[in-house]
Coordinates of C-alpha atoms in Angstrom, one line a residue:
M1 CA 234.6 -68.5 3.1
T2 CA 232.3 -67.3 0.4
S3 CA 229.2 -65.7 1.8
P4 CA 225.8 -66.7 0.4
T5 CA 225.5 -63.5 -1.5
Q6 CA 228.9 -63.7 -3.2
T7 CA 229.6 -65.4 -6.5
R8 CA 232.7 -67.1 -7.6
P9 CA 234.7 -65.2 -10.2
P10 CA 233.9 -66.5 -13.7
V11 CA 236.4 -68.7 -15.3
R12 CA 236.7 -68.6 -19.0
G13 CA 236.7 -71.8 -20.8
W14 CA 234.7 -75.0 -21.3
N15 CA 234.9 -76.2 -17.7
T16 CA 233.3 -73.3 -15.8
P17 CA 232.5 -74.0 -12.2
R18 CA 228.8 -74.0 -11.1
R19 CA 227.6 -70.7 -9.6
R20 CA 225.9 -70.5 -6.3
I21 CA 222.3 -69.5 -5.9
V22 CA 222.0 -65.9 -4.5
D23 CA 219.2 -63.7 -3.3
P24 CA 218.7 -60.7 -5.7
V25 CA 216.3 -59.1 -3.3
Q26 CA 219.0 -58.6 -0.7
D27 CA 221.8 -57.7 -3.0
A28 CA 221.2 -54.5 -5.0
A29 CA 224.1 -55.2 -7.3
L30 CA 222.3 -58.2 -8.6
G31 CA 219.1 -56.4 -9.3
T32 CA 220.2 -54.8 -12.5
A33 CA 219.6 -56.4 -15.9
E34 CA 223.3 -56.5 -16.7
A35 CA 224.2 -58.2 -13.4
L36 CA 221.5 -60.7 -13.8
R37 CA 222.5 -61.4 -17.4
Q38 CA 226.1 -62.1 -16.4
R39 CA 224.9 -64.4 -13.7
L40 CA 222.5 -66.3 -16.0
L41 CA 224.8 -66.4 -19.0
G42 CA 228.3 -66.1 -17.6
A43 CA 231.1 -63.9 -18.9
Q44 CA 229.9 -63.8 -22.6
P45 CA 231.0 -60.6 -24.3
A46 CA 228.9 -59.4 -27.1
W47 CA 229.9 -60.3 -30.7
R48 CA 231.4 -56.9 -31.4
E49 CA 233.3 -56.9 -28.1
R50 CA 235.1 -60.2 -28.9
S51 CA 238.7 -60.1 -30.3
A52 CA 239.2 -60.3 -34.0
R53 CA 240.9 -63.7 -33.5
D54 CA 238.0 -65.1 -31.6
R55 CA 235.5 -63.9 -34.2
L56 CA 237.6 -65.3 -37.0
L57 CA 237.9 -68.8 -35.3
T58 CA 234.2 -68.9 -34.6
W59 CA 233.5 -68.9 -38.3
T60 CA 236.6 -70.5 -39.8
I61 CA 236.6 -73.7 -37.7
P62 CA 233.1 -74.9 -38.7
L63 CA 233.8 -74.0 -42.3
A64 CA 237.2 -75.8 -42.3
V65 CA 235.8 -79.0 -40.9
G66 CA 232.9 -78.6 -43.3
L67 CA 235.3 -78.4 -46.2
I68 CA 237.0 -81.7 -45.0
A69 CA 233.5 -83.3 -44.7
A70 CA 232.6 -82.1 -48.2
L71 CA 235.7 -83.6 -49.7
L72 CA 235.0 -87.0 -48.1
R73 CA 231.3 -86.9 -49.0
F74 CA 231.2 -85.5 -52.5
W75 CA 234.4 -87.1 -53.9
Q76 CA 233.2 -89.7 -56.5
L77 CA 229.7 -89.6 -54.9
D78 CA 228.3 -91.3 -58.0
R79 CA 230.3 -94.5 -57.2
P80 CA 228.8 -97.1 -57.3
H81 CA 226.3 -96.4 -60.0
A82 CA 223.8 -98.8 -58.4
L83 CA 220.8 -98.6 -56.1
V84 CA 222.6 -99.2 -52.9
F85 CA 220.7 -101.0 -50.1
D86 CA 217.4 -99.1 -49.4
E87 CA 218.0 -96.7 -52.2
T88 CA 216.0 -99.2 -54.2
Y89 CA 212.9 -97.9 -52.3
Y90 CA 213.6 -94.2 -51.5
V91 CA 215.3 -93.1 -54.7
K92 CA 212.5 -94.4 -56.8
D93 CA 209.9 -93.0 -54.4
A94 CA 211.7 -89.6 -54.7
Y95 CA 211.4 -89.7 -58.5
S96 CA 207.7 -90.6 -58.2
Y97 CA 207.3 -87.5 -56.0
L98 CA 208.8 -85.4 -58.8
V99 CA 206.3 -86.8 -61.2
S100 CA 203.1 -87.0 -59.2
G101 CA 203.6 -85.9 -55.6
V102 CA 203.0 -89.3 -54.2
E103 CA 204.6 -92.8 -54.3
R104 CA 203.6 -95.0 -57.2
S105 CA 204.4 -98.6 -57.9
W106 CA 207.2 -99.9 -60.1
S107 CA 207.5 -102.8 -62.5
Q108 CA 209.5 -105.9 -61.6
N109 CA 212.5 -104.9 -63.7
A110 CA 212.4 -101.2 -62.7
N111 CA 215.9 -101.2 -61.1
A112 CA 217.7 -102.2 -64.2
L113 CA 215.7 -99.7 -66.3
F114 CA 216.2 -96.9 -63.7
L115 CA 220.0 -97.3 -63.7
R116 CA 220.0 -96.8 -67.5
G117 CA 218.0 -93.6 -67.1
D118 CA 214.8 -95.3 -68.3
M119 CA 211.9 -94.4 -66.0
S120 CA 209.3 -96.4 -67.9
G121 CA 209.1 -98.8 -65.0
L122 CA 206.9 -96.3 -63.1
Q123 CA 203.3 -97.4 -63.0
D124 CA 200.0 -95.7 -62.4
G125 CA 199.0 -97.5 -59.2
P126 CA 199.8 -96.3 -55.7
E127 CA 202.7 -97.8 -53.7
Y128 CA 202.3 -98.7 -50.0
V129 CA 205.1 -97.1 -48.0
V130 CA 205.6 -96.8 -44.2
H131 CA 207.7 -93.7 -43.9
P132 CA 206.6 -90.0 -44.2
P133 CA 207.5 -87.8 -47.2
V134 CA 210.1 -85.3 -46.0
G135 CA 213.3 -87.4 -46.5
K136 CA 212.1 -88.5 -50.0
W137 CA 211.3 -84.9 -51.0
M138 CA 214.9 -84.0 -50.0
I139 CA 216.3 -86.8 -52.1
A140 CA 214.0 -85.6 -55.0
F141 CA 215.6 -82.1 -54.7
G142 CA 219.0 -83.5 -55.8
M143 CA 217.4 -85.5 -58.5
A144 CA 215.7 -82.4 -59.8
L145 CA 219.0 -80.5 -60.0
F146 CA 221.2 -83.2 -61.6
G147 CA 218.7 -85.5 -63.3
P148 CA 216.9 -88.6 -61.9
G149 CA 219.2 -91.0 -63.7
S150 CA 222.3 -89.6 -62.0
S151 CA 223.6 -91.5 -58.9
F152 CA 225.3 -88.2 -58.0
G153 CA 221.9 -86.5 -58.1
W154 CA 220.0 -89.0 -55.9
R155 CA 222.8 -88.8 -53.3
F156 CA 223.5 -85.0 -53.5
S157 CA 221.0 -84.0 -50.8
A158 CA 222.3 -86.7 -48.4
A159 CA 225.9 -85.4 -48.9
L160 CA 224.9 -81.8 -48.5
V161 CA 223.1 -82.3 -45.2
G162 CA 225.9 -84.5 -44.1
V163 CA 228.3 -81.6 -44.6
L164 CA 226.0 -79.2 -42.9
S165 CA 225.7 -81.6 -39.9
V166 CA 229.4 -81.5 -39.4
V167 CA 229.3 -77.7 -39.5
M168 CA 226.5 -77.6 -37.0
T169 CA 228.2 -80.1 -34.7
A170 CA 231.3 -77.9 -34.6
W171 CA 229.1 -74.9 -33.9
A172 CA 227.2 -76.7 -31.1
A173 CA 230.5 -77.8 -29.5
R174 CA 231.7 -74.2 -29.5
R175 CA 228.4 -73.1 -28.0
L176 CA 228.4 -75.7 -25.3
F177 CA 232.1 -75.6 -24.3
R178 CA 233.2 -72.2 -25.4
S179 CA 236.4 -73.7 -26.8
H180 CA 237.6 -73.4 -30.3
A181 CA 239.8 -76.5 -29.8
L182 CA 236.9 -78.7 -28.8
A183 CA 234.8 -77.3 -31.7
A184 CA 237.5 -78.2 -34.1
A185 CA 237.8 -81.7 -32.6
A186 CA 234.1 -82.4 -32.6
G187 CA 233.7 -81.3 -36.2
L188 CA 236.7 -83.2 -37.4
L189 CA 235.7 -86.4 -35.7
L190 CA 232.3 -86.4 -37.3
A191 CA 233.7 -85.4 -40.6
I192 CA 236.1 -88.4 -40.8
D193 CA 233.9 -91.0 -39.2
G194 CA 232.9 -93.8 -41.6
H195 CA 229.4 -94.4 -40.2
H196 CA 228.5 -90.8 -40.9
I197 CA 230.4 -90.7 -44.3
V198 CA 228.5 -93.8 -45.6
L199 CA 225.1 -92.5 -44.6
S200 CA 226.0 -89.1 -46.1
R201 CA 226.8 -90.8 -49.4
T202 CA 223.7 -92.9 -49.7
G203 CA 220.2 -91.8 -50.7
I204 CA 218.3 -93.2 -47.8
L205 CA 216.4 -91.4 -45.0
D206 CA 218.5 -91.6 -41.8
I207 CA 221.0 -88.8 -42.5
F208 CA 218.0 -86.4 -43.1
L209 CA 216.6 -87.5 -39.8
S210 CA 219.9 -86.8 -38.1
F211 CA 220.2 -83.4 -39.8
W212 CA 216.8 -82.1 -38.6
L213 CA 217.3 -83.4 -35.1
L214 CA 220.7 -81.7 -34.8
A215 CA 219.2 -78.5 -36.3
A216 CA 216.5 -78.5 -33.6
F217 CA 219.1 -79.0 -30.9
C218 CA 221.2 -76.0 -32.2
A219 CA 218.0 -73.9 -32.3
L220 CA 217.3 -74.8 -28.7
L221 CA 220.9 -73.9 -27.7
I222 CA 220.3 -70.4 -29.1
D223 CA 216.9 -70.3 -27.4
R224 CA 218.4 -71.1 -24.0
D225 CA 220.6 -68.0 -24.1
D226 CA 217.8 -65.9 -25.6
G227 CA 215.5 -67.0 -22.8
R228 CA 218.0 -66.1 -20.1
R229 CA 218.6 -62.7 -21.7
R230 CA 214.9 -62.0 -21.7
L231 CA 214.6 -63.2 -18.0
A232 CA 217.4 -60.9 -17.0
D233 CA 216.1 -57.9 -18.9
R234 CA 212.5 -58.3 -17.6
L235 CA 213.6 -58.8 -14.0
G236 CA 215.9 -55.8 -14.3
R237 CA 213.0 -53.6 -15.3
L238 CA 211.2 -54.6 -12.1
A239 CA 214.0 -53.3 -9.8
G240 CA 213.3 -50.4 -7.6
P241 CA 215.2 -47.1 -7.4
D242 CA 217.7 -48.7 -5.0
G243 CA 218.4 -51.4 -7.5
R244 CA 216.8 -54.2 -5.5
L245 CA 214.1 -56.4 -6.9
R246 CA 210.7 -56.3 -5.3
P247 CA 209.8 -59.6 -3.5
T248 CA 206.6 -59.9 -5.6
A249 CA 208.7 -60.0 -8.8
L250 CA 210.4 -63.1 -7.6
V251 CA 207.4 -65.3 -6.8
T252 CA 207.2 -67.0 -10.1
G253 CA 209.0 -64.6 -12.4
P254 CA 207.8 -62.8 -15.6
W255 CA 206.5 -64.2 -18.8
L256 CA 209.2 -64.4 -21.5
G257 CA 207.0 -63.9 -24.5
I258 CA 207.2 -65.8 -27.9
R259 CA 210.5 -67.5 -28.3
W260 CA 211.2 -67.6 -32.0
W261 CA 214.2 -69.9 -31.8
R262 CA 212.0 -72.4 -30.0
I263 CA 209.5 -72.2 -32.7
A264 CA 212.3 -72.8 -35.2
A265 CA 213.2 -75.9 -33.2
G266 CA 209.5 -77.0 -33.5
V267 CA 209.7 -76.6 -37.3
C268 CA 212.9 -78.8 -37.4
L269 CA 211.3 -81.4 -35.1
G270 CA 208.2 -81.5 -37.3
L271 CA 210.4 -82.1 -40.3
A272 CA 212.4 -84.8 -38.5
V273 CA 209.2 -86.6 -37.7
G274 CA 208.3 -86.1 -41.3
V275 CA 211.4 -88.2 -42.2
K276 CA 210.9 -91.0 -39.6
W277 CA 208.6 -91.5 -36.7
S278 CA 211.6 -92.4 -34.4
A279 CA 212.0 -88.6 -34.1
L280 CA 209.0 -88.5 -31.7
A281 CA 211.3 -89.6 -28.9
F282 CA 213.4 -86.5 -29.5
V283 CA 210.3 -84.3 -29.5
A284 CA 209.5 -85.5 -25.9
A285 CA 213.2 -85.3 -24.8
F286 CA 213.9 -81.9 -26.2
G287 CA 210.5 -80.5 -25.1
L288 CA 211.2 -81.6 -21.5
M289 CA 214.8 -80.4 -21.7
T290 CA 214.0 -76.8 -22.8
V291 CA 211.4 -76.4 -19.9
L292 CA 214.0 -77.7 -17.4
W293 CA 216.5 -75.2 -18.8
D294 CA 213.9 -72.4 -18.1
A295 CA 213.3 -73.8 -14.6
G296 CA 217.1 -73.7 -14.0
A297 CA 217.3 -70.1 -15.2
R298 CA 214.5 -69.0 -12.9
R299 CA 216.2 -70.8 -10.0
K300 CA 219.5 -69.1 -10.7
A301 CA 217.8 -65.7 -10.9
G302 CA 216.5 -66.1 -7.4
I303 CA 212.9 -66.8 -8.2
R304 CA 211.2 -68.5 -5.3
A305 CA 208.7 -70.8 -7.0
W306 CA 211.1 -71.5 -9.9
L307 CA 209.7 -74.8 -10.9
P308 CA 206.0 -73.8 -10.8
G309 CA 207.0 -70.6 -12.6
A310 CA 208.5 -72.7 -15.4
V311 CA 205.5 -75.0 -15.6
V312 CA 203.0 -72.2 -15.6
R313 CA 204.8 -69.5 -17.6
D314 CA 207.2 -71.4 -19.9
A315 CA 205.7 -74.9 -20.5
P316 CA 202.5 -73.8 -22.3
L317 CA 204.3 -71.7 -24.8
A318 CA 207.0 -74.4 -25.1
A319 CA 204.3 -77.0 -25.9
A320 CA 202.7 -74.7 -28.5
S321 CA 206.1 -73.9 -30.1
I322 CA 207.3 -77.5 -30.3
L323 CA 204.1 -79.7 -30.3
V324 CA 201.6 -77.6 -32.1
V325 CA 204.1 -76.1 -34.6
G326 CA 205.8 -79.5 -35.2
A327 CA 202.4 -81.2 -35.8
A328 CA 201.4 -78.5 -38.3
V329 CA 204.7 -78.9 -40.1
Y330 CA 204.4 -82.6 -40.2
L331 CA 200.8 -82.4 -41.5
A332 CA 201.9 -80.0 -44.2
S333 CA 204.6 -82.5 -45.3
W334 CA 201.8 -84.7 -46.6
T335 CA 200.5 -82.0 -49.0
G336 CA 201.4 -84.1 -52.1
W337 CA 199.3 -86.9 -50.7
F338 CA 196.4 -84.6 -49.8
L339 CA 196.4 -83.1 -53.4
S340 CA 196.6 -86.5 -55.1
D341 CA 193.7 -88.6 -56.1
N342 CA 195.6 -91.9 -56.2
G343 CA 197.7 -91.9 -53.1
F344 CA 197.7 -95.1 -51.1
Y345 CA 194.6 -95.2 -48.8
R346 CA 193.7 -91.7 -50.1
T347 CA 190.0 -92.6 -50.5
W348 CA 189.8 -95.1 -47.6
A349 CA 187.4 -92.9 -45.6
R350 CA 185.1 -92.5 -48.6
D351 CA 185.1 -96.2 -49.2
H352 CA 184.5 -97.0 -45.5
P353 CA 181.9 -94.4 -44.3
D354 CA 181.3 -94.2 -40.5
P355 CA 178.6 -91.8 -39.2
S356 CA 180.3 -91.5 -35.8
W357 CA 183.3 -89.9 -37.4
S358 CA 181.6 -87.9 -40.1
W359 CA 182.6 -84.6 -38.4
I360 CA 186.2 -85.3 -39.4
P361 CA 187.2 -84.6 -43.0
D362 CA 187.6 -87.7 -45.1
S363 CA 191.2 -86.9 -46.0
L364 CA 192.2 -86.7 -42.3
R365 CA 190.3 -90.0 -41.5
S366 CA 192.1 -91.6 -44.4
L367 CA 195.5 -90.3 -43.3
A368 CA 194.8 -91.5 -39.7
H369 CA 194.0 -95.0 -41.1
Y370 CA 197.2 -94.9 -43.1
H371 CA 199.2 -94.1 -40.0
L372 CA 197.6 -96.9 -38.0
E373 CA 198.4 -99.4 -40.7
A374 CA 202.0 -98.2 -40.9
Y375 CA 202.4 -98.4 -37.1
S376 CA 201.2 -102.0 -37.2
F377 CA 203.7 -102.7 -39.9
H378 CA 206.6 -101.3 -37.9
N379 CA 205.5 -103.2 -34.8
G380 CA 205.3 -106.4 -36.6
L381 CA 208.5 -106.1 -38.6
S382 CA 210.5 -109.1 -37.5
S383 CA 211.6 -110.7 -40.7
P384 CA 215.2 -112.1 -40.6
H385 CA 218.0 -110.2 -42.3
P386 CA 221.7 -111.1 -42.6
Y387 CA 222.8 -107.6 -41.4
A388 CA 220.2 -107.1 -38.7
S389 CA 221.7 -106.1 -35.4
S390 CA 220.7 -105.6 -31.8
P391 CA 221.0 -102.1 -30.3
W392 CA 223.4 -103.6 -27.7
S393 CA 226.0 -103.8 -30.4
W394 CA 225.6 -100.4 -32.0
L395 CA 227.9 -98.4 -29.9
V396 CA 230.8 -100.8 -30.3
Q397 CA 230.1 -101.3 -34.1
G398 CA 229.5 -105.0 -33.5
R399 CA 227.4 -105.6 -36.6
P400 CA 227.6 -102.9 -39.3
T401 CA 225.4 -103.0 -42.4
S402 CA 226.8 -104.0 -45.7
F403 CA 225.3 -101.5 -48.2
Y404 CA 227.1 -102.8 -51.3
Y405 CA 229.6 -105.4 -52.3
A406 CA 230.9 -106.4 -55.8
E407 CA 234.0 -108.0 -57.2
P408 CA 234.8 -106.1 -60.4
A409 CA 237.6 -107.9 -62.1
N410 CA 240.8 -106.1 -63.1
T411 CA 239.9 -102.7 -61.7
C412 CA 242.4 -102.5 -59.0
G413 CA 245.6 -103.7 -60.6
V414 CA 245.0 -107.4 -59.8
E415 CA 242.5 -109.9 -61.0
H416 CA 240.5 -110.4 -57.8
C417 CA 239.2 -107.1 -56.6
S418 CA 236.5 -106.0 -54.1
S419 CA 234.3 -102.9 -54.1
A420 CA 232.4 -102.4 -50.8
V421 CA 230.3 -99.9 -48.9
L422 CA 230.2 -100.9 -45.2
S423 CA 228.5 -98.6 -42.7
V424 CA 231.1 -99.2 -40.0
G425 CA 232.3 -96.3 -37.9
N426 CA 235.9 -95.5 -37.1
P427 CA 236.5 -98.0 -34.2
L428 CA 238.7 -95.6 -32.3
I429 CA 236.1 -92.9 -32.4
W430 CA 233.2 -95.1 -31.4
W431 CA 235.0 -97.1 -28.7
T432 CA 236.4 -94.0 -27.0
A433 CA 233.0 -92.3 -27.3
V434 CA 231.5 -95.1 -25.2
V435 CA 234.0 -94.3 -22.5
A436 CA 233.3 -90.6 -22.8
L437 CA 229.5 -91.3 -22.6
A438 CA 230.0 -93.0 -19.3
V439 CA 232.1 -90.1 -18.0
V440 CA 229.4 -87.6 -19.1
T441 CA 226.7 -89.6 -17.4
L442 CA 228.7 -89.5 -14.1
L443 CA 229.3 -85.7 -14.5
W444 CA 225.6 -85.2 -15.0
A445 CA 224.7 -87.3 -12.0
G446 CA 227.3 -85.7 -9.8
R447 CA 227.3 -82.1 -10.9
R448 CA 224.0 -81.7 -12.8
D449 CA 226.0 -80.1 -15.6
W450 CA 223.4 -78.9 -18.1
R451 CA 225.7 -79.6 -21.0
A452 CA 226.1 -83.2 -20.0
G453 CA 222.3 -83.4 -19.6
A454 CA 221.7 -81.9 -23.0
I455 CA 224.1 -84.4 -24.7
L456 CA 222.6 -87.3 -22.8
A457 CA 219.1 -86.3 -23.8
G458 CA 220.1 -86.5 -27.5
V459 CA 221.8 -89.9 -27.1
A460 CA 219.0 -91.4 -24.9
A461 CA 216.2 -90.2 -27.3
G462 CA 217.9 -91.8 -30.3
Y463 CA 219.1 -94.9 -28.6
L464 CA 217.0 -96.2 -25.7
P465 CA 213.6 -96.4 -27.5
W466 CA 214.9 -99.2 -29.7
F467 CA 215.3 -101.5 -26.7
L468 CA 211.5 -101.5 -26.3
Y469 CA 211.2 -103.6 -29.5
P470 CA 213.5 -106.6 -28.9
T471 CA 212.0 -108.7 -31.7
R472 CA 211.9 -106.0 -34.4
T473 CA 214.3 -106.1 -37.3
M474 CA 216.8 -103.3 -36.7
F475 CA 220.1 -102.1 -38.2
A476 CA 223.2 -100.4 -36.8
F477 CA 223.0 -97.5 -39.1
Y478 CA 219.9 -96.2 -37.2
A479 CA 222.5 -94.9 -34.7
V480 CA 223.3 -92.0 -37.1
S481 CA 220.3 -90.2 -35.6
F482 CA 222.2 -89.7 -32.3
E483 CA 225.8 -89.8 -33.6
P484 CA 226.4 -86.0 -33.4
F485 CA 225.5 -86.2 -29.7
L486 CA 227.8 -89.1 -29.2
I487 CA 230.6 -87.0 -30.8
L488 CA 229.7 -84.1 -28.5
A489 CA 230.1 -86.5 -25.5
L490 CA 233.5 -87.4 -26.9
A491 CA 234.4 -83.7 -27.2
F492 CA 233.3 -83.3 -23.5
G493 CA 235.7 -86.1 -22.6
L494 CA 238.5 -84.6 -24.6
G495 CA 237.9 -81.3 -22.7
L496 CA 238.7 -83.1 -19.5
V497 CA 241.9 -84.3 -21.0
L498 CA 242.8 -80.8 -22.1
G499 CA 242.2 -79.4 -18.6
R500 CA 241.1 -76.0 -17.5
P501 CA 242.5 -72.7 -18.7
T502 CA 243.7 -72.0 -15.2
D503 CA 245.7 -75.3 -15.0
P504 CA 249.6 -75.1 -15.0
L505 CA 251.2 -74.8 -18.4
W506 CA 252.7 -78.2 -18.3
R507 CA 249.3 -79.7 -17.7
R508 CA 247.8 -77.9 -20.6
Q509 CA 250.6 -78.9 -22.9
A510 CA 250.3 -82.5 -21.9
G511 CA 246.6 -82.4 -22.5
F512 CA 246.9 -80.8 -26.0
L513 CA 249.6 -83.4 -26.9
A514 CA 247.4 -86.3 -25.8
V515 CA 244.4 -84.9 -27.8
G516 CA 246.6 -84.2 -30.8
V517 CA 247.9 -87.8 -30.8
Y518 CA 244.4 -89.1 -30.5
L519 CA 243.1 -87.1 -33.4
L520 CA 246.1 -88.1 -35.5
A521 CA 245.4 -91.8 -34.8
A522 CA 241.7 -91.3 -35.7
L523 CA 242.8 -89.7 -39.0
V524 CA 245.1 -92.6 -39.9
I525 CA 242.5 -95.2 -39.2
S526 CA 239.9 -93.3 -41.2
A527 CA 242.3 -93.0 -44.1
Y528 CA 242.9 -96.8 -44.0
L529 CA 239.2 -97.7 -43.9
L530 CA 238.1 -95.1 -46.4
P531 CA 238.1 -97.6 -49.4
I532 CA 235.4 -99.8 -47.7
W533 CA 233.3 -96.7 -47.1
T534 CA 233.3 -95.4 -50.6
A535 CA 233.2 -98.5 -52.9
E536 CA 236.8 -97.9 -54.1
P537 CA 238.0 -101.0 -55.9
I538 CA 240.9 -102.6 -54.0
P539 CA 242.5 -106.1 -54.0
Y540 CA 240.4 -108.7 -52.3
I541 CA 243.1 -109.3 -49.6
E542 CA 243.2 -105.6 -48.8
W543 CA 239.4 -105.6 -48.3
R544 CA 239.7 -108.6 -45.9
L545 CA 242.5 -106.9 -43.9
R546 CA 240.1 -104.0 -43.3
L547 CA 237.5 -106.2 -41.7
W548 CA 238.8 -106.1 -38.1
M549 CA 236.1 -108.1 -36.5
P550 CA 234.5 -111.4 -37.8
S551 CA 231.0 -109.8 -37.4
W552 CA 232.0 -107.2 -40.1
T553 CA 231.8 -109.7 -42.9

């Protein structure tokens, strides 16, 4: 049997067994910073100590799947030259930002003029909008580069962050599972999925929300390792001449100082909230998650009061890094509105003086009122829409949103043609991801695997809050906010199929064959459905054959 002070030998690979809790006070070998670092981080060689092959794959796999994503997202990005779905709002708002820094109203025939490159439909009066500015500023960036009248320009930023999201997903999978194969699988699956492709080829807000949330998650993954290194180093400095840690060092543990990667996560979360308020659920989930990671690190290091230590020594700085920094970034995103003199509700406080609130600057009072009105709008949004869908159907792609449909004659070799943009995901990817999500949930419940918990936090924050508003008008494409985490859950499940590095050769070969067949099938389905994701003109009958469920019409 293994004694309480012994540890299991580390097993390289994605499926590393859990380590036992030991007592560093009693074991001198565990009192050194290096021993503590290995216990807290596992067998992770430094970058320079890795093999040339490992370092090469670490960079080339994300770049390779990013290249595939770029081809699928930038290829004929200007098709169709139309304001697709909610582009009619956000693209024109983005142009208004370029001109005046705030949203301004448009004339009745503004869409037709805009598509011809005529911006004369922009009027002087303010426009009431209910989403913050960050996503529209990002759309405006592409328009500034390629011209406001270019459909390529107003979709450029969406395509760019879509590609970067694929790269980050592959990187996150490598960080979570320590497997190049799973990193490649995760990146490839997100790169070829139609739901993500459509949102990356459309100038609306949701892909920017997904991007900043994923960036925050990646920053927190780096912070997790950085925090554990700091804990190991600072505990190691407290060891006595015999290598044992003094008992007083293990009461609550040391302060870990300012965590710059956690601050970076706070910036990303602030920008995510600046795209859509639905990111607030991720702020709560990720904030709690990072403190629980710190508590787990203190427990594994042998700290007695590990939970109080995390609450007292880690939580306050975590709150400052995520909540305070995020709030400051969000407020800064309204700079254009603050500097304007004709933004919607900009002078509300001046027009509605209240002595009891006179100590608050008028601009902040006006912004607060703006937010209250926008919140009331969101809560009361229950108007019927032909493509509205319940969150219950999102994971199985029960009712995707039709972004665009036209019947251009004689453009596909026959008289009756169809050109469509349907935000439906690859069914094989989504349906198997649902199964993988259930498996990951069981793994977290049974083993308390931190990787499973991290993935579930991302899915839960993006998915579960929508069930609180059963009467609100909702759309399936909202799921793109948590789609990268769903893909990570799928990669976790594929890792179970691959098996452990210590499994027999036949088992590993069978696992790689099964995963390879699955990825090939996903590629074939995506190739078949690609025309209805990219508005490619195809015969009407071919379009009908790609609508696999009656609810897709």
